[in-house]
Tab-separated table of C-alpha atoms and ligand atoms in Angstrom:
chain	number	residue	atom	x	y	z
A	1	UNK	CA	19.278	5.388	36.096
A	2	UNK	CA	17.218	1.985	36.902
A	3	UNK	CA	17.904	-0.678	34.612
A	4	UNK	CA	14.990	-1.549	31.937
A	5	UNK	CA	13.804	-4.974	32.007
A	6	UNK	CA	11.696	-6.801	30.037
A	7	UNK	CA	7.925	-6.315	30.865
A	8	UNK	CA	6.460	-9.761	29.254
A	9	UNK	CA	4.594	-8.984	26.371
A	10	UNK	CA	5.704	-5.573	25.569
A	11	UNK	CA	8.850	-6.743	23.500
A	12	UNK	CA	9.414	-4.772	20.274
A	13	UNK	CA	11.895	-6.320	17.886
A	14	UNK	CA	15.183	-4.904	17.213
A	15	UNK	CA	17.390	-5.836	14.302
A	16	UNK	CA	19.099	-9.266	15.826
A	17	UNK	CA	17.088	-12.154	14.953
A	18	UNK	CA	17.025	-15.339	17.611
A	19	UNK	CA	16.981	-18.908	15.985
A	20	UNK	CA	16.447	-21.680	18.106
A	21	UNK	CA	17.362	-25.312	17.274
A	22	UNK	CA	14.953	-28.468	18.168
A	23	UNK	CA	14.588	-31.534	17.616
A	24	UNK	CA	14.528	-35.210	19.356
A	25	UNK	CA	17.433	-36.159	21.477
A	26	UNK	CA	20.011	-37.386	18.738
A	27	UNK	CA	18.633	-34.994	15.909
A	28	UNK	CA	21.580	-33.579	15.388
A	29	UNK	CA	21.305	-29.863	15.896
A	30	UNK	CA	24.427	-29.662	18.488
A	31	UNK	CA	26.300	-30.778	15.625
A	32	UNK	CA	24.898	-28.033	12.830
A	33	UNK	CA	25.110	-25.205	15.575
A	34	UNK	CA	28.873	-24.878	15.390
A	35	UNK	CA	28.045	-24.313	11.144
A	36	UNK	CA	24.857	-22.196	11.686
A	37	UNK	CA	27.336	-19.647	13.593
A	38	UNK	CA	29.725	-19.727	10.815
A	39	UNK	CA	27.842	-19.138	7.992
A	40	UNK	CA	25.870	-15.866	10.722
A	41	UNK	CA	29.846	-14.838	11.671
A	42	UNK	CA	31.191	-14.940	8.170
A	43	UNK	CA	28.457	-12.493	7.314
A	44	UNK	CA	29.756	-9.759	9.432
A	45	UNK	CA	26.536	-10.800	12.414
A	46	UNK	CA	27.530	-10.730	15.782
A	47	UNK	CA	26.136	-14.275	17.718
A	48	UNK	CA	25.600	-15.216	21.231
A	49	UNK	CA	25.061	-18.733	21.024
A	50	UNK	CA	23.225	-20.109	24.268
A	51	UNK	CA	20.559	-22.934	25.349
A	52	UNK	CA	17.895	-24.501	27.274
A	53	UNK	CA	17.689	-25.370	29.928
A	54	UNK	CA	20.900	-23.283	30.851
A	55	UNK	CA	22.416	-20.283	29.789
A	56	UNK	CA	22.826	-18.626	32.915
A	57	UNK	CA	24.463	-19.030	36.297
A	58	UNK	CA	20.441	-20.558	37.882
A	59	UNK	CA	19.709	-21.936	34.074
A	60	UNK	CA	22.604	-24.416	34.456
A	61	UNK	CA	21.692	-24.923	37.987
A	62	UNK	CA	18.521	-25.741	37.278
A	63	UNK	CA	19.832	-27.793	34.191
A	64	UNK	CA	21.605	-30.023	36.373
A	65	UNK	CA	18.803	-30.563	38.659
A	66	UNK	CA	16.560	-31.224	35.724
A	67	UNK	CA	18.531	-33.619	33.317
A	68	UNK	CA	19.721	-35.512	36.518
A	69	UNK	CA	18.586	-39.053	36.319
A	70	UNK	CA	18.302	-39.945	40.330
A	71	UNK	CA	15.668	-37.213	41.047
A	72	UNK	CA	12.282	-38.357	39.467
A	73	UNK	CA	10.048	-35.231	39.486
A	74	UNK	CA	6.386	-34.542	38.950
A	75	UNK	CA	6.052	-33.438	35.193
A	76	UNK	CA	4.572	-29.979	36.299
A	77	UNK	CA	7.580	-29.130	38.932
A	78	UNK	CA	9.748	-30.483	35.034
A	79	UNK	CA	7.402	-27.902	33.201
A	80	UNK	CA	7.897	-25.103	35.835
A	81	UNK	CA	12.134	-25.445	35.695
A	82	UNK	CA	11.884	-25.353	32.273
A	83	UNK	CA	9.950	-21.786	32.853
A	84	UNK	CA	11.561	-20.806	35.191
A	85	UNK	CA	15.284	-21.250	33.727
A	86	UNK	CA	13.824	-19.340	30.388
A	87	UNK	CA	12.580	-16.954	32.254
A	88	UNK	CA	16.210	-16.105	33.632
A	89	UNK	CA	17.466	-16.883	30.356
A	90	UNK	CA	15.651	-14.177	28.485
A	91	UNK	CA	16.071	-11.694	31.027
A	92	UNK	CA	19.880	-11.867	31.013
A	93	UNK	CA	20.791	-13.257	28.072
A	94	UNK	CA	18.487	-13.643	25.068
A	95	UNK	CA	16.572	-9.835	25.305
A	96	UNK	CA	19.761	-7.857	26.054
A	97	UNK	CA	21.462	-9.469	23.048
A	98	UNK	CA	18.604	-9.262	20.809
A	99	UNK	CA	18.758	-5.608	22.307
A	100	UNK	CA	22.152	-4.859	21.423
A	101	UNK	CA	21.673	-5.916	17.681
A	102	UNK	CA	23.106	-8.975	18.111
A	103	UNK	CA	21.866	-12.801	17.175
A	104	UNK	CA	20.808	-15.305	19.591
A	105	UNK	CA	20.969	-18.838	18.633
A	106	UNK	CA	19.507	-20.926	21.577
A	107	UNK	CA	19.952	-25.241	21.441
A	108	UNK	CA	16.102	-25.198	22.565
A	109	UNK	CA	13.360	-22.869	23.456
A	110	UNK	CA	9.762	-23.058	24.168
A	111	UNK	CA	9.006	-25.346	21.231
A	112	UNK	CA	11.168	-28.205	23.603
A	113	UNK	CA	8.454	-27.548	26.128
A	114	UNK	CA	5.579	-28.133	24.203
A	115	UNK	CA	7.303	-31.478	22.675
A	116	UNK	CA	8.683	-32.906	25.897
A	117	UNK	CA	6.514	-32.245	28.087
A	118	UNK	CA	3.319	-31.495	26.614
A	119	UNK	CA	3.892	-34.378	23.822
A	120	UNK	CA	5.996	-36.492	26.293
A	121	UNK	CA	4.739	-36.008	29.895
A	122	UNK	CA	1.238	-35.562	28.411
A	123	UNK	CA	0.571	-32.165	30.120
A	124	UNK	CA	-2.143	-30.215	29.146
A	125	UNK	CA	-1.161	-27.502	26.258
A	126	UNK	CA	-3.322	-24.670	27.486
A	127	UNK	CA	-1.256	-24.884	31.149
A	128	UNK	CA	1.940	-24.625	29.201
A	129	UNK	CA	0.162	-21.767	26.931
A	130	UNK	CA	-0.061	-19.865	30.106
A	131	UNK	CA	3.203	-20.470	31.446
A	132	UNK	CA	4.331	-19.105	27.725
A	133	UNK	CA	2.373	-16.758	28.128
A	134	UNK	CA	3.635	-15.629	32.047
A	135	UNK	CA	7.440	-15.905	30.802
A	136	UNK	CA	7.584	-14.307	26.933
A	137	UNK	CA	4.398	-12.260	26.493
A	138	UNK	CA	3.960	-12.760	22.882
A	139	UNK	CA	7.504	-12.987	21.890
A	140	UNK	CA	8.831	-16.000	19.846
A	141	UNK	CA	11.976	-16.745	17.865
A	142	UNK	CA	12.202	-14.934	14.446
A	143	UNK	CA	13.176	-18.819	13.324
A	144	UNK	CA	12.879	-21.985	14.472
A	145	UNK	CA	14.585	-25.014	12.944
A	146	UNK	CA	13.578	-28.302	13.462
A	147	UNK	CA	15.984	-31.482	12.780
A	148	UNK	CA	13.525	-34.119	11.974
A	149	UNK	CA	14.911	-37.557	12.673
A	150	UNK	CA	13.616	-41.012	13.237
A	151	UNK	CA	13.430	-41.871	17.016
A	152	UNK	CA	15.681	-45.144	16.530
A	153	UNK	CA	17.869	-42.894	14.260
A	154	UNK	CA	18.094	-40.398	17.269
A	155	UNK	CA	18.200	-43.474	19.965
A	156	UNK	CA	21.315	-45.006	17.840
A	157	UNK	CA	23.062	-41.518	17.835
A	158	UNK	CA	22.945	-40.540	21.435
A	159	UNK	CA	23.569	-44.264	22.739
A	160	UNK	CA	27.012	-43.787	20.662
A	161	UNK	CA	28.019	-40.117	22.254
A	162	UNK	CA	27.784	-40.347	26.176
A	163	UNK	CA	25.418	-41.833	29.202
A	164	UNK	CA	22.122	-40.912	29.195
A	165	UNK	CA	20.514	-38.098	30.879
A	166	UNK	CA	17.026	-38.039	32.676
A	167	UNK	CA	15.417	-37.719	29.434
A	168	UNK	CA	17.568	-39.882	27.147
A	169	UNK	CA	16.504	-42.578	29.420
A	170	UNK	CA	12.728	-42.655	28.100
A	171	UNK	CA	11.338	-45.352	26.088
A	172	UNK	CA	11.532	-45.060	22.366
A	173	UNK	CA	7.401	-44.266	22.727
A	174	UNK	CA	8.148	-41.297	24.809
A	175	UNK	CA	10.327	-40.022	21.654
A	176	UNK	CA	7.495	-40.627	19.118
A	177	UNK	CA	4.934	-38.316	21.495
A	178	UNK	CA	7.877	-35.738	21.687
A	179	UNK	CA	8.608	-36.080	17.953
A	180	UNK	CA	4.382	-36.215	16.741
A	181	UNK	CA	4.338	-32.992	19.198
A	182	UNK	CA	7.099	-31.225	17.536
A	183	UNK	CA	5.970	-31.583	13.685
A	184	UNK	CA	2.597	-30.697	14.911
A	185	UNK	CA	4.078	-27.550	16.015
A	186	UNK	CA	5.708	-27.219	12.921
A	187	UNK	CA	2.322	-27.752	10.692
A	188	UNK	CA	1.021	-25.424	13.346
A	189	UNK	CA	3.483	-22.577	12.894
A	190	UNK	CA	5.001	-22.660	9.324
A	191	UNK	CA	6.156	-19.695	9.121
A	192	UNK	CA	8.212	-19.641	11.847
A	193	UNK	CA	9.245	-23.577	12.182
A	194	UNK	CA	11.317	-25.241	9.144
A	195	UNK	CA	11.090	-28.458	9.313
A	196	UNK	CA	15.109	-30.325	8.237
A	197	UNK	CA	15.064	-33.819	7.340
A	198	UNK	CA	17.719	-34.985	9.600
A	199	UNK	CA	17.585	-38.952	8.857
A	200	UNK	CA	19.565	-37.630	5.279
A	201	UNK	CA	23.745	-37.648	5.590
A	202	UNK	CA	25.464	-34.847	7.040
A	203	UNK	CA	26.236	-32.701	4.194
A	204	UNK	CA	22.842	-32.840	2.839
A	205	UNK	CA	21.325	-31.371	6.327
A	206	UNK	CA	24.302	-28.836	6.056
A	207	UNK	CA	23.239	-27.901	2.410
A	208	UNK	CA	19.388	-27.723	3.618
A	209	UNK	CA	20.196	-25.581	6.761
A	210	UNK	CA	22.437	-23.167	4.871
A	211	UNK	CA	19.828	-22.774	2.157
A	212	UNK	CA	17.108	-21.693	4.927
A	213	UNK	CA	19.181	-19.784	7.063
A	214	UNK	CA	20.577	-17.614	3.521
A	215	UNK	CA	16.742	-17.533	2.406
A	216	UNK	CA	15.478	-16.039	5.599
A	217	UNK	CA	17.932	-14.154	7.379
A	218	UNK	CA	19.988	-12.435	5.409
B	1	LIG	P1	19.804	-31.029	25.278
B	1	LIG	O1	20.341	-32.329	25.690
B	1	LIG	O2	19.369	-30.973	23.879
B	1	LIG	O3	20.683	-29.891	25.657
B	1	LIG	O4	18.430	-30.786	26.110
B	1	LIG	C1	18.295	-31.178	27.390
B	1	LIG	C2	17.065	-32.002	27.586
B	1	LIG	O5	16.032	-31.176	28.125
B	1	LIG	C3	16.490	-32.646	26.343
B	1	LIG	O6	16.316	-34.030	26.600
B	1	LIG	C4	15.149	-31.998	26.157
B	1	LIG	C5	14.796	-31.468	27.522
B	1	LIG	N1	13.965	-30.258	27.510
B	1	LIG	C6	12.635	-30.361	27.901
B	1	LIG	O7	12.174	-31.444	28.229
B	1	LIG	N2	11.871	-29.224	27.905
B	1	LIG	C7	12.360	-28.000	27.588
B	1	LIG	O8	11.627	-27.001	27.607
B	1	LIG	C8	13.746	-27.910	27.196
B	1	LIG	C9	14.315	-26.586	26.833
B	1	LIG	C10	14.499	-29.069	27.176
């Protein structure tokens, strides 16, 4: 028998939900993800925990290319990787998962795009609505949460981890754009995006996220 695959706007639902997790570099949501699959684990859910760009063999090769600080790159070829590794990514990860009845929780998703570099780059959001359009039909995360944080907040955070990627290396103004595109998003799409005040101490964004994710999900 030929293996089904995922004809772009045809998706219907099954009972996994995917929640993805955005926010400005240094928001915090690597941090939360490790007690987002907890709380999902503890309650007998199954989770596949994933993200963008990456999650497969090409995602992460594209990854690398992309977050690679010596190559400079037009900001459509950035907008097309970005496709083009979810593209791959919900083909063999996210829709078989979701398929299977299990949960997908993805460190960015589409959202990222529209932030970084619609918001960032500046490229025009009806080219990036078609490209959404080309790779996910009309699918979109059952939930998307958003760590709000202060760009020097976010600047202090990451400067304190590691060295900086392609993108960490952007001016604090390229962080506002990305950060003004995401809650735009979020005013945009309430239902779906919840915003987290992430400038608050650790256990209060714990306390916030579990109180969303026990509201909505389960
Ligand atoms: P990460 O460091 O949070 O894993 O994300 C990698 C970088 O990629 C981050 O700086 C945001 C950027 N990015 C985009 O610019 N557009 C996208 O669509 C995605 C998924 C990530």
């Amino acid at each position: 028998m030929q293996k089904k695959t995922f004809p772009p706007g045809e998706y219907k639902k099954d009972p996994g939900k995917f929640i993805t997790l955005e926010g400005i570099d240094g928001a915090g949501k690597s941090t939360h993800l490790c007690g987002l699959e907890k709380i999902l684990g503890e309650r007998g859910k199954t989770v596949i925990v994933t993200r963008e760009p990456g999650g497969t063999s090409v995602g992460e090769a594209l990854r690398e290319l992309l977050l690679d600080s010596s190559r400079a790159m037009h900001a459509e070829t950035e907008a097309l990787l970005m496709f083009a590794a979810r593209r791959e990514h919900l083909d063999k990860i996210i829709l078989p998962a979701l398929a299977r009845g299990d949960w997908v929780i993805s460190d960015r998703f589409t959202d990222a795009s529209f932030a970084y570099q619609g918001g960032g780059r500046g490229l025009a959001t009806q080219k990036l609505d078609k490209l959404e359009q080309w790779v996910q039909g009309e699918f979109q995360p059952d939930l998307t949460l958003y760590f709000d944080v202060a760009v020097e907040v976010g600047r202090q955070r990451i400067s304190a981890i590691k060295s900086a990627d392609r993108f960490e290396k952007e001016q604090n103004e390229f962080f506002r754009r990305v950060r003004e595109a995401y809650l735009q998003r979020a005013q945009r799409f309430p239902h779906r995006i919840k915003v987290i005040d992430s400038n608050q101490p650790l256990d209060e964004v714990k306390k916030s996220l579990e109180k969303i994710i026990l509201s909505i999900c389960l």
